[in-house]
Amino acid sequence: MYKIVIIEDEDIIRNGLIQMVHELMDHCRVVAEARNGKEGIKVIESSKPDIVLLDLNMPIMNGLEMLEALPQNLFSTIVISGQSEFEYAKKAIQYDVVSYLLKPIDAKSLKESIEKAIDVLEMKRRYISERKKDPYEIFRNYKDTDSVTLIKAIQYIEDNIGQKILMDNLVEYTKRSVTSINNRFQRDFGMTFNEYLTRLRIQKAIDLMANKELHLYEVAQRVGFADYKYFNQVFKKVVGESPRLVQTYFMRHHD
């Protein structure tokens, strides 16, 4: 049975969609509904749907704002919009929307869209199950070296990850020159010391998020970012998604 959430601010349309889904799709059921994107985020997080039917033009938080706030690999999305909102609806393509339904919605279009959403969802699930590693393991082999200098440098970094770390610290600790240390980072890891340190901090932040015990600002501090806004910027640059989206992923997939 596939779970569907309907997020639509107009009661008559939302209720009509619920009735149509139950009449047309014997292998689907509507498990929750919402009237705006803010409510939608809550019901999605609590009900964990397979498919979301989402109106774009809603008060408080519109459909695009809601999509931006949630990971898109967890469910299939069908967008609902009026004819006058078509250009606006096209912006949703960046969120991997499966299908677009124009109001008024007819039964045939709704059924075809849900069936397509199910197909896409199953493909996503097969792809995820075939992956051998967590999608957020961005830097797992960061200790893979036989260089004594790097082993000492890595140990220093590990012991002081929550503090400011400069190349001068490694020079003093390893008794090696800046050039020597950087050459070893390039040789064994294919990156400079600064790149290594940044990616390591972000990987450790992801590991902390997976444990779901800390607030995001606490995660940032634990891995050496005193400024959460800067942490957010660096995280997005390295991972491609915001810390909040990654945190939501772990909340959904690591129960």
Short mmCIF file of C-alpha atoms in Angstrom, two decimals:
data_model
loop_
_atom_site.label_atom_id
_atom_site.label_comp_id
_atom_site.label_asym_id
_atom_site.label_seq_id
_atom_site.Cartn_x
_atom_site.Cartn_y
_atom_site.Cartn_z
CA MET A 1 0.00 0.00 0.00
CA TYR A 2 1.40 3.39 -1.04
CA LYS A 3 0.91 6.30 1.36
CA ILE A 4 -0.15 9.67 -0.08
CA VAL A 5 -0.15 13.12 1.50
CA ILE A 6 -2.23 15.92 -0.05
CA ILE A 7 -1.16 19.52 0.59
CA GLU A 8 -3.76 21.96 -0.78
CA ASP A 9 -5.23 25.08 0.81
CA GLU A 10 -8.66 24.89 -0.87
CA ASP A 11 -10.86 22.50 1.13
CA ILE A 12 -13.13 21.55 -1.75
CA ILE A 13 -10.18 20.59 -3.98
CA ARG A 14 -8.33 18.76 -1.20
CA ASN A 15 -11.41 16.76 -0.22
CA GLY A 16 -12.15 15.99 -3.86
CA LEU A 17 -8.62 14.68 -4.38
CA ILE A 18 -8.88 12.46 -1.31
CA GLN A 19 -12.11 10.94 -2.60
CA MET A 20 -10.69 10.46 -6.10
CA VAL A 21 -7.55 8.73 -4.82
CA HIS A 22 -9.57 6.27 -2.76
CA GLU A 23 -11.93 5.55 -5.66
CA LEU A 24 -9.25 5.22 -8.36
CA MET A 25 -6.28 3.63 -6.62
CA ASP A 26 -6.95 0.46 -4.62
CA HIS A 27 -3.25 0.18 -3.71
CA CYS A 28 -2.98 3.74 -2.35
CA ARG A 29 -4.42 5.56 0.63
CA VAL A 30 -4.30 9.17 1.79
CA VAL A 31 -2.65 9.14 5.20
CA ALA A 32 -2.50 12.89 5.91
CA GLU A 33 -3.47 16.30 4.57
CA ALA A 34 -2.34 19.89 5.05
CA ARG A 35 -3.40 23.41 4.02
CA ASN A 36 0.02 25.03 3.53
CA GLY A 37 3.68 24.16 3.21
CA LYS A 38 4.44 24.70 6.89
CA GLU A 39 1.79 22.15 7.88
CA GLY A 40 2.95 20.00 4.98
CA ILE A 41 6.48 19.64 6.34
CA LYS A 42 5.09 18.44 9.67
CA VAL A 43 2.75 15.85 8.18
CA ILE A 44 5.44 14.59 5.79
CA GLU A 45 7.91 14.12 8.64
CA SER A 46 5.30 12.33 10.78
CA SER A 47 3.56 10.18 8.15
CA LYS A 48 6.53 9.43 5.85
CA PRO A 49 4.53 9.30 2.61
CA ASP A 50 5.49 7.65 -0.65
CA ILE A 51 3.77 10.30 -2.79
CA VAL A 52 2.98 13.97 -2.16
CA LEU A 53 0.28 15.86 -4.07
CA LEU A 54 1.32 19.49 -3.66
CA ASP A 55 -0.40 22.74 -4.56
CA LEU A 56 2.07 25.51 -5.36
CA ASN A 57 0.03 28.60 -4.52
CA MET A 58 -0.67 28.44 -0.78
CA PRO A 59 -0.54 30.88 2.16
CA ILE A 60 2.11 30.96 4.91
CA MET A 61 4.54 28.73 2.95
CA ASN A 62 4.06 27.96 -0.74
CA GLY A 63 4.83 24.70 -2.48
CA LEU A 64 8.27 25.66 -3.78
CA GLU A 65 9.37 26.88 -0.36
CA MET A 66 8.23 23.59 1.13
CA LEU A 67 10.09 21.54 -1.47
CA GLU A 68 13.25 23.52 -0.79
CA ALA A 69 13.04 22.62 2.89
CA LEU A 70 12.83 18.84 2.41
CA PRO A 71 15.06 16.17 0.85
CA GLN A 72 13.58 15.05 -2.47
CA ASN A 73 14.87 11.48 -2.57
CA LEU A 74 12.38 10.33 0.05
CA PHE A 75 9.11 10.53 -1.91
CA SER A 76 7.63 11.31 -5.34
CA THR A 77 6.01 14.71 -5.83
CA ILE A 78 3.06 15.64 -8.06
CA VAL A 79 2.52 19.39 -8.42
CA ILE A 80 -0.96 20.94 -8.62
CA SER A 81 -1.33 24.38 -10.19
CA GLY A 82 -3.70 26.67 -12.06
CA GLN A 83 -3.25 27.56 -15.72
CA SER A 84 -2.06 31.06 -14.80
CA GLU A 85 0.65 29.58 -12.57
CA PHE A 86 2.29 27.42 -15.25
CA GLU A 87 5.50 29.49 -15.51
CA TYR A 88 5.75 29.38 -11.73
CA ALA A 89 5.16 25.63 -11.78
CA LYS A 90 8.07 25.09 -14.17
CA LYS A 91 10.45 26.25 -11.43
CA ALA A 92 9.58 23.06 -9.55
CA ILE A 93 11.51 21.00 -12.11
CA GLN A 94 14.68 21.46 -10.05
CA TYR A 95 13.01 19.44 -7.28
CA ASP A 96 12.49 16.32 -9.42
CA VAL A 97 8.73 16.75 -9.64
CA VAL A 98 7.20 13.68 -11.30
CA SER A 99 4.15 15.29 -12.88
CA TYR A 100 2.04 18.47 -13.12
CA LEU A 101 -1.75 18.53 -12.71
CA LEU A 102 -3.67 21.57 -13.92
CA LYS A 103 -6.85 22.57 -12.13
CA PRO A 104 -9.60 21.43 -12.51
CA ILE A 105 -8.14 17.94 -12.08
CA ASP A 106 -9.75 15.05 -13.91
CA ALA A 107 -9.68 11.42 -12.79
CA LYS A 108 -7.67 10.13 -15.76
CA SER A 109 -4.84 12.63 -15.29
CA LEU A 110 -4.72 12.00 -11.55
CA LYS A 111 -4.53 8.23 -11.98
CA GLU A 112 -1.81 8.46 -14.65
CA SER A 113 0.22 10.85 -12.49
CA ILE A 114 0.03 8.63 -9.41
CA GLU A 115 1.01 5.55 -11.42
CA LYS A 116 3.99 7.47 -12.82
CA ALA A 117 4.92 8.61 -9.30
CA ILE A 118 4.87 5.01 -8.11
CA ASP A 119 7.15 3.93 -10.97
CA VAL A 120 9.62 6.73 -10.19
CA LEU A 121 9.50 5.91 -6.48
CA GLU A 122 10.30 2.25 -7.11
CA MET A 123 13.24 3.22 -9.33
CA LYS A 124 14.56 5.48 -6.57
CA ARG A 125 14.24 2.69 -4.04
CA ARG A 126 16.07 0.22 -6.25
CA TYR A 127 18.84 2.74 -6.82
CA ILE A 128 19.22 3.46 -3.11
CA SER A 129 19.24 -0.24 -2.19
CA GLU A 130 21.99 -0.88 -4.73
CA ARG A 131 24.26 1.78 -3.30
CA LYS A 132 26.91 0.24 -1.07
CA LYS A 133 27.59 3.30 1.02
CA ASP A 134 25.68 6.07 2.68
CA PRO A 135 25.08 8.96 0.24
CA TYR A 136 26.63 11.33 2.75
CA GLU A 137 29.91 9.51 3.25
CA ILE A 138 31.99 12.14 1.51
CA PHE A 139 35.39 11.43 3.05
CA ARG A 140 35.63 7.96 4.48
CA ASN A 141 39.27 7.01 3.74
CA TYR A 142 40.84 9.98 5.45
CA LYS A 143 43.23 7.80 7.52
CA ASP A 144 44.48 5.68 4.62
CA THR A 145 48.19 6.53 4.59
CA ASP A 146 51.52 4.97 5.54
CA SER A 147 53.29 8.32 5.89
CA VAL A 148 54.56 8.81 9.43
CA THR A 149 54.33 12.56 8.96
CA LEU A 150 50.69 12.36 7.86
CA ILE A 151 49.78 9.93 10.60
CA LYS A 152 51.10 12.41 13.16
CA ALA A 153 49.39 15.31 11.40
CA ILE A 154 46.07 13.44 11.26
CA GLN A 155 46.33 12.56 14.93
CA TYR A 156 46.85 16.22 15.81
CA ILE A 157 43.85 17.22 13.67
CA GLU A 158 41.67 14.51 15.22
CA ASP A 159 42.61 15.59 18.74
CA ASN A 160 41.90 19.27 18.03
CA ILE A 161 39.06 19.11 15.49
CA GLY A 162 36.92 21.47 17.55
CA GLN A 163 39.64 24.12 17.67
CA LYS A 164 41.27 26.44 15.16
CA ILE A 165 43.99 24.46 13.35
CA LEU A 166 46.70 26.11 11.27
CA MET A 167 49.52 24.71 9.18
CA ASP A 168 51.91 26.20 11.72
CA ASN A 169 50.46 23.83 14.32
CA LEU A 170 51.29 20.83 12.14
CA VAL A 171 54.78 22.14 11.39
CA GLU A 172 55.47 22.43 15.11
CA TYR A 173 53.92 19.04 15.93
CA THR A 174 55.50 16.99 13.13
CA LYS A 175 58.80 18.90 12.87
CA ARG A 176 58.34 19.04 9.09
CA SER A 177 58.19 22.01 6.72
CA VAL A 178 55.03 23.45 5.18
CA THR A 179 56.11 22.20 1.76
CA SER A 180 56.83 18.70 3.04
CA ILE A 181 53.46 18.40 4.79
CA ASN A 182 51.46 19.75 1.86
CA ASN A 183 53.30 17.49 -0.58
CA ARG A 184 52.29 14.47 1.48
CA PHE A 185 48.65 15.58 1.63
CA GLN A 186 48.66 16.00 -2.15
CA ARG A 187 50.38 12.65 -2.71
CA ASP A 188 48.21 10.51 -0.42
CA PHE A 189 44.87 12.36 -0.50
CA GLY A 190 44.96 14.44 -3.68
CA MET A 191 44.25 17.67 -1.83
CA THR A 192 45.93 20.41 0.19
CA PHE A 193 45.98 20.48 3.98
CA ASN A 194 43.22 23.13 4.03
CA GLU A 195 41.02 21.08 1.69
CA TYR A 196 41.61 17.97 3.79
CA LEU A 197 40.77 19.80 7.01
CA THR A 198 37.56 21.26 5.56
CA ARG A 199 36.31 17.94 4.20
CA LEU A 200 37.21 16.16 7.44
CA ARG A 201 35.30 18.71 9.50
CA ILE A 202 32.24 18.29 7.27
CA GLN A 203 32.45 14.48 7.38
CA LYS A 204 32.63 14.54 11.15
CA ALA A 205 29.66 16.92 11.20
CA ILE A 206 27.69 14.41 9.10
CA ASP A 207 28.69 11.61 11.48
CA LEU A 208 27.40 13.66 14.42
CA MET A 209 24.12 14.37 12.59
CA ALA A 210 23.63 10.64 12.04
CA ASN A 211 23.59 10.17 15.82
CA LYS A 212 20.71 12.69 16.08
CA GLU A 213 21.80 13.84 19.54
CA LEU A 214 22.90 17.43 18.86
CA HIS A 215 21.41 20.62 17.50
CA LEU A 216 23.02 21.82 14.25
CA TYR A 217 24.75 24.75 15.93
CA GLU A 218 26.25 22.29 18.43
CA VAL A 219 27.44 20.08 15.56
CA ALA A 220 29.13 23.10 13.98
CA GLN A 221 30.93 23.96 17.21
CA ARG A 222 32.07 20.36 17.78
CA VAL A 223 33.86 20.31 14.42
CA GLY A 224 35.51 23.70 14.71
CA PHE A 225 33.04 26.23 13.27
CA ALA A 226 32.30 29.02 15.73
CA ASP A 227 30.06 30.79 13.18
CA TYR A 228 27.03 28.66 12.22
CA LYS A 229 26.28 30.74 9.10
CA TYR A 230 29.79 30.08 7.81
CA PHE A 231 29.42 26.38 8.65
CA ASN A 232 26.19 26.33 6.66
CA GLN A 233 27.91 27.90 3.64
CA VAL A 234 30.88 25.53 3.72
CA PHE A 235 28.62 22.51 4.26
CA LYS A 236 26.47 23.38 1.22
CA LYS A 237 29.57 23.88 -0.92
CA VAL A 238 31.10 20.51 0.04
CA VAL A 239 27.97 18.34 0.26
CA GLY A 240 25.66 20.09 -2.20
CA GLU A 241 22.83 20.23 0.36
CA SER A 242 22.18 22.20 3.52
CA PRO A 243 22.87 20.77 7.00
CA ARG A 244 19.14 20.81 7.73
CA LEU A 245 18.35 18.61 4.72
CA VAL A 246 21.03 16.10 5.69
CA GLN A 247 19.77 16.08 9.28
CA THR A 248 16.25 15.36 7.99
CA TYR A 249 17.61 12.49 5.90
CA PHE A 250 19.08 10.81 8.98
CA MET A 251 15.89 11.39 10.97
CA ARG A 252 13.93 9.59 8.23
CA HIS A 253 16.34 6.75 7.38
CA HIS A 254 18.07 5.87 10.62
CA ASP A 255 15.27 5.07 13.04
#
